[in-house]
């Protein structure tokens, strides 16, 4: 079995890696690290997120970095700013015991001057998104003419997102003799064409996808208003009287609050969080392990080290920021061949996080309706009847009391007797849920997969409901394409799930639609960017150019026209439609 020690990595790197809890290398690391430590040959690796590929290229890149030379030696290119920040964070943690190795993230949507200042100080490893990296190269602030290696991480995503031209331009600037490492989840023909153009005599490595989301776990999300999250939690517990689960909260305060409410409402629950002393924690853990506690409300940190089998439910009262944490939480159920359910109680704003979890882990959430009062009453009632049917009757023990009981109930016929029994046991639920509201929100009416495409609306409906039209001062003459525009938007924003509507690429400028609630973010972010050496100017436009503008209005913004205003040649000319431009789309594929 390979070990990190066998690879010949610097002791201080091994120390950092062990501190992170990496005991042995993952398959991609076992294949890649020894190769990079001893050979200049290019690598094409089919590997997905979750396989440990960051350390696979990162550890050798750090080991091989020359701390006495401040020039950039390794360039890592990746599709999104989140990934860029994540890779940089990982590399910094691997190198924390090494002096003089600087790692820098450069990505769009942030001020370029602070990145330029950081570059001036020198960074042996630069991790960048394609647009910003190219921009910095063009401005002669980032020098890649002498780099030793380039890593193309999630190469398929970079191409899907329209960064082909940026990649070509960046790679053209790099030396011929460098080592190129390409990581991609898939090997599409487009990837193959990149490998043909920029790589030679490569070693091919393929590793199987790490099974991070266990297959016997069902992942469900309920979408409700934030104020109804506790109500959903109660309904889950009421629907599942034999629940043995963990409710994950974000903060100690939330943990305490939820556990207190549950206890107050009569549930068998308790909390575990950082404010408890060790003996108190042990006591709660002990109760939970012995199953004398059914619901444990916990923070991620406090639940660490809790190793219990047979957990039926993991409930994400709040979703974590890090998708890996979700995978870790949900992995506490569905163990030892048992099935389990992991529920995310979410609000519409959490959709981004949910998508990110799906993307990173390969998990697929099914969007379901939070249980209704009727669902709960029905299930509990039938469970009670089932119990009555199956209960073991101990004649000897109850025998002495029966005569009196028969006599008391003598006047009841069969139906009345059943009604009385059931009501005695069940009135609490029936009255609590009698007028229970439907707490599901938007899109929750249909039981459908969360990734199913939504109903298509016409452009005017979309504009009326939730799309804003944005003007941008670059067009086909600046080599803008719908794909590149999507890449630009994605790179500039701190998320990649904004829904983009129609795109109209004109000669000197373009329009695109974006969800109304993201318009300010996109304008702010894009106004900091340049594209093909043009400083972007982005603003809200009144509507897409599919109608002739009124004579008095500026075609772009709907404002009154100024003399000597913008080019008017296009007036009335129908915008060139982007590929599939009328469909709502996301600025990257799932
Ligand atoms: P990556 O595919 O690089 O995004 O890595 C996925 C996750 O695996 C990250 O949380 C890493 O910290 C973790 N990881 C990477 N290598 C190892 C290893 N050898 N042992 C344990 N965890 C690892």
XYZ file of C-alpha atoms and ligand atoms in Angstrom:
613
model
C 0.000 0.000 0.000
C 1.365 3.420 -0.844
C 1.846 6.001 1.876
C 2.533 9.711 1.743
C 5.960 8.973 3.246
C 6.872 6.751 0.258
C 6.376 9.553 -2.228
C 9.444 11.466 -1.109
C 7.399 14.576 -0.291
C 8.856 17.184 2.049
C 8.425 16.223 5.710
C 6.544 19.454 6.392
C 4.014 18.640 3.693
C 3.474 15.160 5.138
C 3.033 16.695 8.582
C 0.330 19.086 7.296
C -1.429 16.330 5.377
C -1.527 14.027 8.389
C -2.845 16.851 10.513
C -5.700 17.167 8.033
C -6.521 13.546 8.757
C -5.269 12.103 5.453
C -3.933 8.741 6.560
C -3.206 7.164 3.226
C -3.292 8.444 -0.362
C -6.423 8.090 -2.444
C -6.117 6.137 -5.749
C -5.637 9.271 -7.851
C -2.954 10.456 -5.449
C -1.189 7.085 -5.547
C -1.064 7.267 -9.319
C -0.338 10.936 -9.834
C 2.043 11.959 -7.065
C 4.908 9.504 -7.806
C 4.668 10.380 -11.488
C 4.847 14.125 -10.891
C 7.719 13.714 -8.442
C 9.877 12.011 -11.032
C 8.696 12.792 -14.544
C 7.958 15.726 -16.812
C 5.468 13.749 -18.854
C 1.977 15.221 -19.213
C -0.984 13.628 -17.439
C -4.575 13.238 -18.551
C -6.649 12.140 -15.576
C -10.299 11.211 -15.584
C -11.259 12.073 -12.044
C -14.095 13.854 -10.369
C -14.362 16.106 -7.364
C -14.222 14.046 -4.226
C -11.438 11.781 -5.410
C -8.690 13.840 -3.753
C -7.385 15.325 -6.999
C -6.496 18.686 -5.439
C -3.838 17.057 -3.287
C -2.875 14.806 -6.228
C -1.593 17.771 -8.211
C -1.187 20.136 -5.262
C 1.254 18.218 -3.086
C 3.876 17.728 -5.849
C 3.377 21.327 -7.028
C 4.095 22.548 -3.500
C 7.009 20.150 -3.044
C 8.562 21.233 -6.338
C 8.006 24.973 -5.782
C 11.230 26.891 -5.327
C 10.718 29.261 -2.383
C 13.747 31.347 -3.417
C 12.211 32.130 -6.780
C 9.134 34.317 -6.520
C 8.078 33.782 -10.136
C 4.984 31.780 -10.908
C 5.951 28.160 -11.377
C 2.579 26.400 -11.366
C -0.618 27.761 -12.876
C -3.866 26.032 -11.933
C -6.913 26.905 -14.031
C -10.394 26.030 -12.848
C -13.926 26.979 -13.931
C -15.430 28.909 -11.016
C -14.361 31.304 -8.363
C -15.658 29.019 -5.618
C -13.470 26.212 -6.841
C -10.594 28.642 -7.227
C -10.937 29.748 -3.603
C -11.350 26.167 -2.433
C -8.274 24.879 -4.266
C -6.226 27.799 -2.958
C -7.444 27.178 0.585
C -6.504 23.496 0.287
C -3.059 24.232 -1.135
C -2.383 26.782 1.598
C -3.295 24.211 4.233
C -0.971 21.607 2.663
C 1.886 24.117 2.639
C 1.352 25.686 6.029
C 4.635 24.323 7.451
C 6.687 25.386 4.427
C 8.274 28.810 4.434
C 8.355 30.989 1.344
C 5.800 29.171 -0.823
C 3.053 31.607 -1.766
C -0.233 30.515 -3.267
C -2.592 33.058 -4.750
C -6.136 32.940 -6.086
C -7.105 35.214 -8.983
C -10.726 35.274 -10.046
C -13.319 37.611 -11.477
C -15.882 39.661 -9.614
C -13.245 40.967 -7.202
C -11.166 44.100 -7.611
C -8.288 43.376 -9.895
C -5.884 45.856 -8.245
C -5.596 43.901 -5.001
C -4.831 40.773 -7.031
C -2.210 42.719 -8.995
C -0.621 43.898 -5.728
C -0.522 40.324 -4.436
C 1.024 39.134 -7.709
C 3.742 41.756 -7.370
C 4.791 40.188 -4.067
C 5.290 36.927 -5.940
C 3.355 33.664 -5.917
C 4.914 30.381 -6.993
C 1.468 28.848 -7.430
C -1.368 30.846 -8.982
C -4.873 29.416 -9.053
C -7.132 31.281 -11.443
C -10.380 31.326 -13.332
C -9.819 31.617 -17.092
C -11.197 35.116 -17.708
C -9.326 36.846 -14.919
C -6.136 34.907 -15.582
C -6.176 35.915 -19.197
C -6.892 39.497 -18.253
C -3.913 39.585 -15.884
C -1.683 38.065 -18.547
C -2.847 40.660 -21.085
C -2.148 43.453 -18.605
C 1.335 42.014 -18.119
C 0.772 41.513 -14.427
C 0.875 37.757 -14.473
C 3.821 36.183 -16.262
C 3.398 32.625 -17.438
C 6.145 32.463 -20.061
C 8.381 30.479 -17.739
C 5.990 28.332 -15.769
C 6.932 24.717 -15.182
C 3.491 23.209 -15.060
C -0.099 24.042 -15.783
C -3.045 22.239 -14.272
C -6.383 22.291 -16.077
C -8.810 21.328 -13.344
C -12.374 20.364 -14.265
C -11.422 20.902 -17.881
C -14.810 19.687 -19.135
C -16.586 22.270 -16.999
C -14.324 25.022 -18.292
C -15.241 24.135 -21.853
C -18.948 23.765 -21.095
C -18.879 27.185 -19.567
C -17.468 28.776 -22.662
C -13.837 29.301 -21.672
C -12.316 27.646 -24.744
C -10.936 30.888 -26.145
C -9.545 31.988 -22.790
C -7.837 28.624 -22.327
C -6.374 28.730 -25.813
C -5.082 32.253 -25.257
C -3.568 31.450 -21.856
C -1.919 28.241 -23.018
C -0.472 30.029 -26.043
C 1.446 32.216 -23.600
C 2.995 29.329 -21.702
C 6.296 27.676 -22.654
C 6.342 24.551 -24.816
C 8.469 22.567 -22.377
C 6.084 22.803 -19.434
C 4.251 19.842 -17.943
C 0.480 19.869 -18.476
C -1.937 18.082 -16.171
C -5.506 17.831 -17.268
C -8.235 16.678 -14.877
C -11.682 16.111 -16.213
C -14.730 14.140 -15.093
C -15.458 13.238 -18.703
C -13.407 12.911 -21.865
C -15.578 14.641 -24.430
C -14.384 15.217 -28.002
C -13.727 18.865 -27.058
C -11.418 17.773 -24.265
C -9.669 15.393 -26.594
C -9.094 18.247 -29.034
C -7.497 20.322 -26.259
C -5.278 17.424 -25.271
C -4.239 16.992 -28.921
C -3.442 20.640 -29.302
C -1.604 21.299 -26.066
C -0.373 17.976 -24.726
C 2.041 15.392 -25.932
C 2.877 11.838 -25.076
C 0.615 11.950 -22.015
C 0.114 9.319 -19.359
C -3.560 8.524 -18.941
C -4.960 7.904 -15.503
C -8.537 7.027 -14.666
C -9.940 6.494 -11.213
C -13.351 5.339 -10.230
C -15.678 7.784 -8.632
C -15.417 7.770 -4.890
C -18.659 6.538 -3.417
C -19.254 9.468 -1.179
C -23.014 9.494 -1.048
C -23.968 6.001 0.086
C -26.509 4.499 -2.242
C -28.956 3.361 0.387
C -29.509 6.884 1.631
C -32.461 8.769 0.248
C -31.904 12.513 0.063
C -35.025 14.605 0.347
C -35.620 18.314 0.526
C -38.633 20.148 1.853
C -38.937 23.766 0.859
C -40.629 26.002 3.422
C -40.385 29.506 4.806
C -37.638 29.950 7.376
C -40.226 30.557 10.088
C -41.788 27.141 9.425
C -38.649 25.070 9.779
C -39.421 24.064 13.336
C -42.959 23.082 12.358
C -41.518 20.783 9.668
C -39.186 19.229 12.176
C -42.100 18.461 14.479
C -44.080 17.007 11.614
C -41.177 14.744 10.665
C -40.984 13.507 14.244
C -44.767 13.044 14.436
C -44.821 11.153 11.169
C -42.061 8.836 12.362
C -42.755 7.848 15.953
C -39.798 5.470 15.955
C -37.381 8.070 14.695
C -33.783 7.720 15.872
C -32.143 10.725 14.351
C -29.763 13.643 14.459
C -30.889 17.191 13.739
C -27.985 19.318 12.526
C -27.952 23.028 13.264
C -25.397 25.686 12.381
C -24.818 27.357 15.717
C -24.797 26.471 19.376
C -27.605 28.925 19.936
C -29.794 27.341 17.282
C -28.975 23.898 18.642
C -30.037 24.849 22.173
C -33.136 26.633 20.990
C -34.393 23.754 18.843
C -33.674 21.108 21.449
C -35.437 23.156 24.131
C -38.489 23.635 21.940
C -38.636 19.917 21.141
C -38.349 18.951 24.792
C -40.966 21.520 25.744
C -43.309 20.075 23.115
C -42.917 16.611 24.566
C -40.388 15.010 22.239
C -37.635 12.742 23.450
C -34.833 15.096 22.428
C -31.675 16.700 23.779
C -28.833 18.849 22.536
C -25.105 18.471 22.183
C -22.971 21.532 21.521
C -19.770 23.237 22.505
C -21.170 24.977 25.580
C -21.617 21.676 27.408
C -18.903 20.368 29.698
C -17.288 17.065 28.765
C -19.278 15.063 31.388
C -22.507 16.674 30.157
C -21.637 15.788 26.582
C -20.786 12.219 27.546
C -24.106 11.906 29.294
C -26.128 13.085 26.295
C -24.077 10.919 23.915
C -24.540 7.949 26.221
C -28.312 8.417 26.315
C -28.405 8.655 22.547
C -26.218 5.576 22.061
C -28.434 3.591 24.414
C -31.425 4.864 22.456
C -33.043 6.336 25.520
C -32.906 9.528 23.512
C -34.585 9.538 20.100
C -33.565 12.886 18.688
C -30.163 14.455 19.139
C -29.849 18.102 18.121
C -26.212 18.868 17.338
C -23.649 21.114 15.752
C -21.232 19.468 13.327
C -18.314 19.944 15.656
C -20.071 18.494 18.682
C -21.313 15.467 16.722
C -17.790 14.586 15.639
C -16.774 11.209 16.925
C -20.370 10.101 17.397
C -20.349 6.712 15.789
C -23.786 5.156 16.025
C -25.433 2.641 13.762
C -29.118 2.366 12.897
C -29.772 6.101 12.627
C -33.034 6.407 10.725
C -33.045 10.142 9.960
C -30.508 12.867 9.437
C -32.246 16.204 9.439
C -30.464 19.259 8.131
C -32.268 21.982 10.034
C -29.744 24.308 8.418
C -27.656 23.313 5.425
C -23.896 23.608 5.903
C -21.872 25.944 3.651
C -19.483 23.188 2.695
C -21.038 20.416 0.558
C -18.583 17.913 2.018
C -20.097 18.563 5.443
C -23.506 17.587 4.082
C -22.054 14.347 2.721
C -20.486 13.679 6.081
C -23.714 14.409 7.957
C -25.826 12.191 5.728
C -23.266 9.388 5.869
C -24.250 8.840 9.497
C -27.385 7.085 8.325
C -27.720 4.198 5.867
C -24.875 2.285 7.464
C -24.208 -1.424 7.499
C -26.580 -2.111 4.624
C -29.509 -0.359 6.318
C -31.450 2.299 4.499
C -31.657 5.833 5.784
C -33.072 9.188 4.922
C -31.354 12.537 4.930
C -33.716 15.489 4.904
C -32.791 19.073 4.081
C -35.278 21.639 5.333
C -34.627 24.507 2.994
C -35.729 27.893 1.857
C -35.561 29.086 -1.758
C -32.258 30.835 -1.025
C -30.728 27.472 -0.109
C -31.220 26.107 -3.635
C -27.700 27.219 -4.538
C -26.234 25.171 -1.740
C -28.378 22.201 -2.647
C -27.214 22.314 -6.264
C -23.607 22.580 -5.153
C -24.035 19.479 -2.977
C -25.558 17.636 -5.917
C -22.751 18.715 -8.211
C -19.909 17.868 -5.891
C -21.168 14.626 -4.449
C -23.284 13.184 -7.224
C -26.163 13.006 -4.749
C -29.590 13.728 -6.141
C -32.237 15.277 -3.911
C -35.861 14.515 -4.436
C -38.057 17.455 -3.719
C -40.990 16.371 -1.624
C -43.816 17.998 0.222
C -43.384 18.457 3.944
C -45.892 16.131 5.629
C -49.369 17.590 5.953
C -51.503 17.295 9.070
C -53.604 14.705 7.282
C -50.537 12.636 6.322
C -49.476 12.552 9.936
C -52.879 11.736 11.372
C -53.401 9.005 8.826
C -50.035 7.393 9.409
C -50.245 7.587 13.197
C -53.809 6.313 13.238
C -52.978 3.290 11.119
C -49.869 2.651 13.180
C -52.057 2.609 16.265
C -54.510 0.192 14.673
C -51.610 -1.969 13.635
C -50.338 -1.959 17.173
C -53.760 -2.881 18.537
C -53.992 -5.690 16.022
C -50.608 -7.110 16.855
C -50.320 -6.436 20.557
C -49.578 -9.477 22.657
C -52.438 -10.075 25.091
C -51.421 -11.447 28.446
C -54.676 -13.047 29.639
C -53.216 -13.889 32.990
C -52.287 -10.333 33.819
C -55.346 -8.524 32.574
C -57.796 -11.345 33.317
C -58.701 -10.167 36.833
C -59.756 -6.739 35.530
C -61.692 -7.782 32.491
C -65.076 -8.514 34.024
C -65.384 -5.009 35.386
C -64.240 -3.505 32.109
C -66.742 -5.539 30.068
C -69.475 -4.398 32.311
C -68.517 -0.734 32.020
C -68.387 -0.858 28.251
C -71.422 -3.053 27.906
C -73.565 -0.368 26.337
C -71.103 0.265 23.445
C -71.585 -1.461 20.148
C -68.507 -2.521 18.153
C -68.204 0.739 16.150
C -68.624 2.982 19.157
C -66.074 0.989 21.073
C -63.487 1.355 18.294
C -64.155 5.069 17.974
C -63.671 5.598 21.673
C -60.454 3.642 21.827
C -58.927 5.388 18.868
C -59.985 8.841 20.027
C -58.629 8.308 23.520
C -55.252 7.630 22.050
C -55.439 10.034 19.193
C -57.311 13.207 20.057
C -54.079 15.086 20.764
C -52.869 14.707 17.178
C -56.269 15.221 15.645
C -56.835 18.489 17.421
C -53.268 19.730 16.840
C -53.368 19.027 13.150
C -57.063 19.755 12.599
C -56.439 23.036 10.835
C -52.791 22.514 9.903
C -51.630 24.799 7.085
C -49.823 23.674 3.969
C -46.344 24.968 4.802
C -44.680 24.112 1.499
C -43.546 27.003 -0.626
C -43.023 27.716 -4.282
C -42.545 24.739 -6.485
C -43.448 22.476 -3.597
C -46.828 21.612 -4.997
C -45.523 18.975 -7.327
C -43.582 16.026 -6.154
C -40.789 16.215 -8.647
C -37.080 15.944 -8.806
C -35.442 19.208 -7.894
C -33.486 19.209 -11.135
C -36.449 18.725 -13.387
C -36.744 21.652 -15.795
C -39.347 24.147 -14.826
C -42.247 25.087 -16.971
C -41.221 27.324 -19.857
C -42.631 30.796 -19.875
C -42.794 33.265 -22.668
C -40.281 36.050 -22.654
C -42.823 38.665 -21.625
C -44.058 36.444 -18.808
C -40.506 35.941 -17.628
C -39.797 39.636 -17.771
C -42.940 40.405 -15.867
C -42.297 37.800 -13.249
C -38.679 37.559 -12.402
C -36.261 38.409 -15.172
C -34.339 41.609 -15.598
C -32.760 42.567 -18.894
C -29.149 43.672 -18.739
C -27.184 45.642 -21.289
C -23.499 44.887 -21.730
C -21.140 46.920 -23.911
C -19.499 44.051 -25.785
C -20.839 42.101 -28.730
C -19.899 39.829 -31.592
C -17.221 42.249 -32.743
C -15.496 41.583 -29.383
C -15.823 37.840 -30.036
C -18.592 37.513 -27.467
C -20.682 34.376 -27.863
C -23.570 33.179 -25.683
C -21.245 30.592 -24.151
C -18.550 33.105 -23.383
C -21.127 35.452 -21.892
C -22.304 32.694 -19.589
C -18.717 31.997 -18.597
C -18.169 35.680 -17.937
C -21.251 35.911 -15.725
C -20.367 32.777 -13.841
C -16.839 33.888 -13.239
C -17.853 37.291 -12.008
C -20.545 36.116 -9.622
C -19.861 34.222 -6.457
C -22.202 31.457 -7.447
C -23.005 29.612 -10.583
C -26.702 29.043 -10.275
C -28.185 32.321 -11.437
C -30.748 31.538 -14.092
C -30.039 33.308 -17.363
C -32.831 33.845 -19.857
C -32.486 35.012 -23.436
C -29.193 36.258 -24.746
C -29.017 38.629 -27.700
C -25.549 39.210 -29.055
C -25.430 42.306 -31.264
C -22.386 43.614 -33.035
C -21.124 46.130 -30.512
C -23.149 45.235 -27.454
C -25.464 42.593 -26.127
C -28.398 41.945 -23.868
C -29.150 39.117 -21.541
C -31.879 38.303 -19.104
C -31.139 37.266 -15.556
C -33.300 36.423 -12.563
C -34.520 39.708 -11.182
C -33.174 39.078 -7.694
C -29.641 38.586 -9.026
C -29.542 41.629 -11.299
C -27.722 43.913 -8.868
C -25.103 41.256 -8.087
C -24.430 40.628 -11.742
C -24.183 44.322 -12.607
C -21.844 45.008 -9.697
C -19.669 42.015 -10.501
C -19.461 42.531 -14.259
C -18.687 46.224 -13.971
C -15.369 45.226 -12.377
C -14.452 43.030 -15.325
C -12.798 43.443 -18.659
C -13.513 41.316 -21.708
C -11.099 41.165 -24.619
C -9.439 44.285 -23.217
C -12.699 46.233 -23.018
C -13.706 47.479 -19.563
C -17.212 46.290 -19.132
C -20.082 48.663 -18.703
C -23.193 46.858 -17.616
C -26.560 48.259 -16.700
C -30.226 47.471 -16.510
C -32.023 47.811 -19.785
C -35.725 48.250 -20.061
C -36.308 45.271 -22.257
C -34.827 42.961 -24.833
C -34.409 44.505 -28.286
C -37.236 42.637 -29.941
C -39.272 45.731 -30.590
C -38.350 48.978 -32.234
C -37.448 51.559 -29.623
C -39.605 54.585 -29.140
C -38.047 57.579 -30.785
C -37.557 59.402 -27.546
C -36.056 56.548 -25.628
C -32.571 55.235 -25.568
C -32.757 51.781 -27.036
C -30.524 50.290 -24.352
C -31.715 51.668 -21.121
C -35.128 53.016 -21.851
C -33.858 56.408 -20.706
C -34.529 59.587 -22.670
C -32.027 59.851 -25.508
C -29.139 62.249 -25.348
C -27.758 63.936 -28.404
C -24.726 62.136 -29.740
C -25.750 59.065 -27.795
C -24.897 55.523 -28.622
C -24.565 54.059 -32.085
C -28.009 53.872 -33.607
C -27.303 51.870 -36.707
C -28.795 48.765 -35.198
C -32.139 50.399 -34.580
C -34.969 48.056 -35.312
C -32.572 45.336 -36.306
C -33.492 42.081 -34.711
C -30.928 40.809 -32.247
C -28.956 37.798 -33.195
C -30.309 35.008 -31.085
C -27.938 33.041 -28.947
C -28.029 29.289 -29.265
C -31.197 28.163 -27.529
C -31.428 31.736 -26.433
C -35.077 31.628 -25.560
C -34.707 28.919 -23.007
C -34.071 29.680 -19.425
C -30.690 28.364 -18.693
C -28.184 28.241 -15.966
C -24.819 29.644 -16.510
C -23.299 26.276 -16.234
C -24.559 22.817 -16.718
C -25.361 20.619 -13.777
P -10.916 16.827 -3.799
O -11.311 15.759 -4.758
O -9.518 17.276 -3.985
O -11.898 17.962 -3.780
O -10.937 16.180 -2.338
C -12.117 15.728 -1.737
C -12.007 15.638 -0.237
O -11.138 14.575 0.138
C -11.451 16.899 0.415
O -12.259 17.177 1.544
C -10.063 16.515 0.825
O -9.665 17.233 1.971
C -10.197 15.037 1.115
N -8.982 14.256 0.875
C -8.097 14.410 -0.125
N -7.116 13.483 -0.042
C -7.395 12.724 1.033
C -6.748 11.597 1.647
N -5.648 11.080 1.160
N -7.340 11.073 2.741
C -8.473 11.608 3.243
N -9.124 12.656 2.713
C -8.594 13.206 1.614
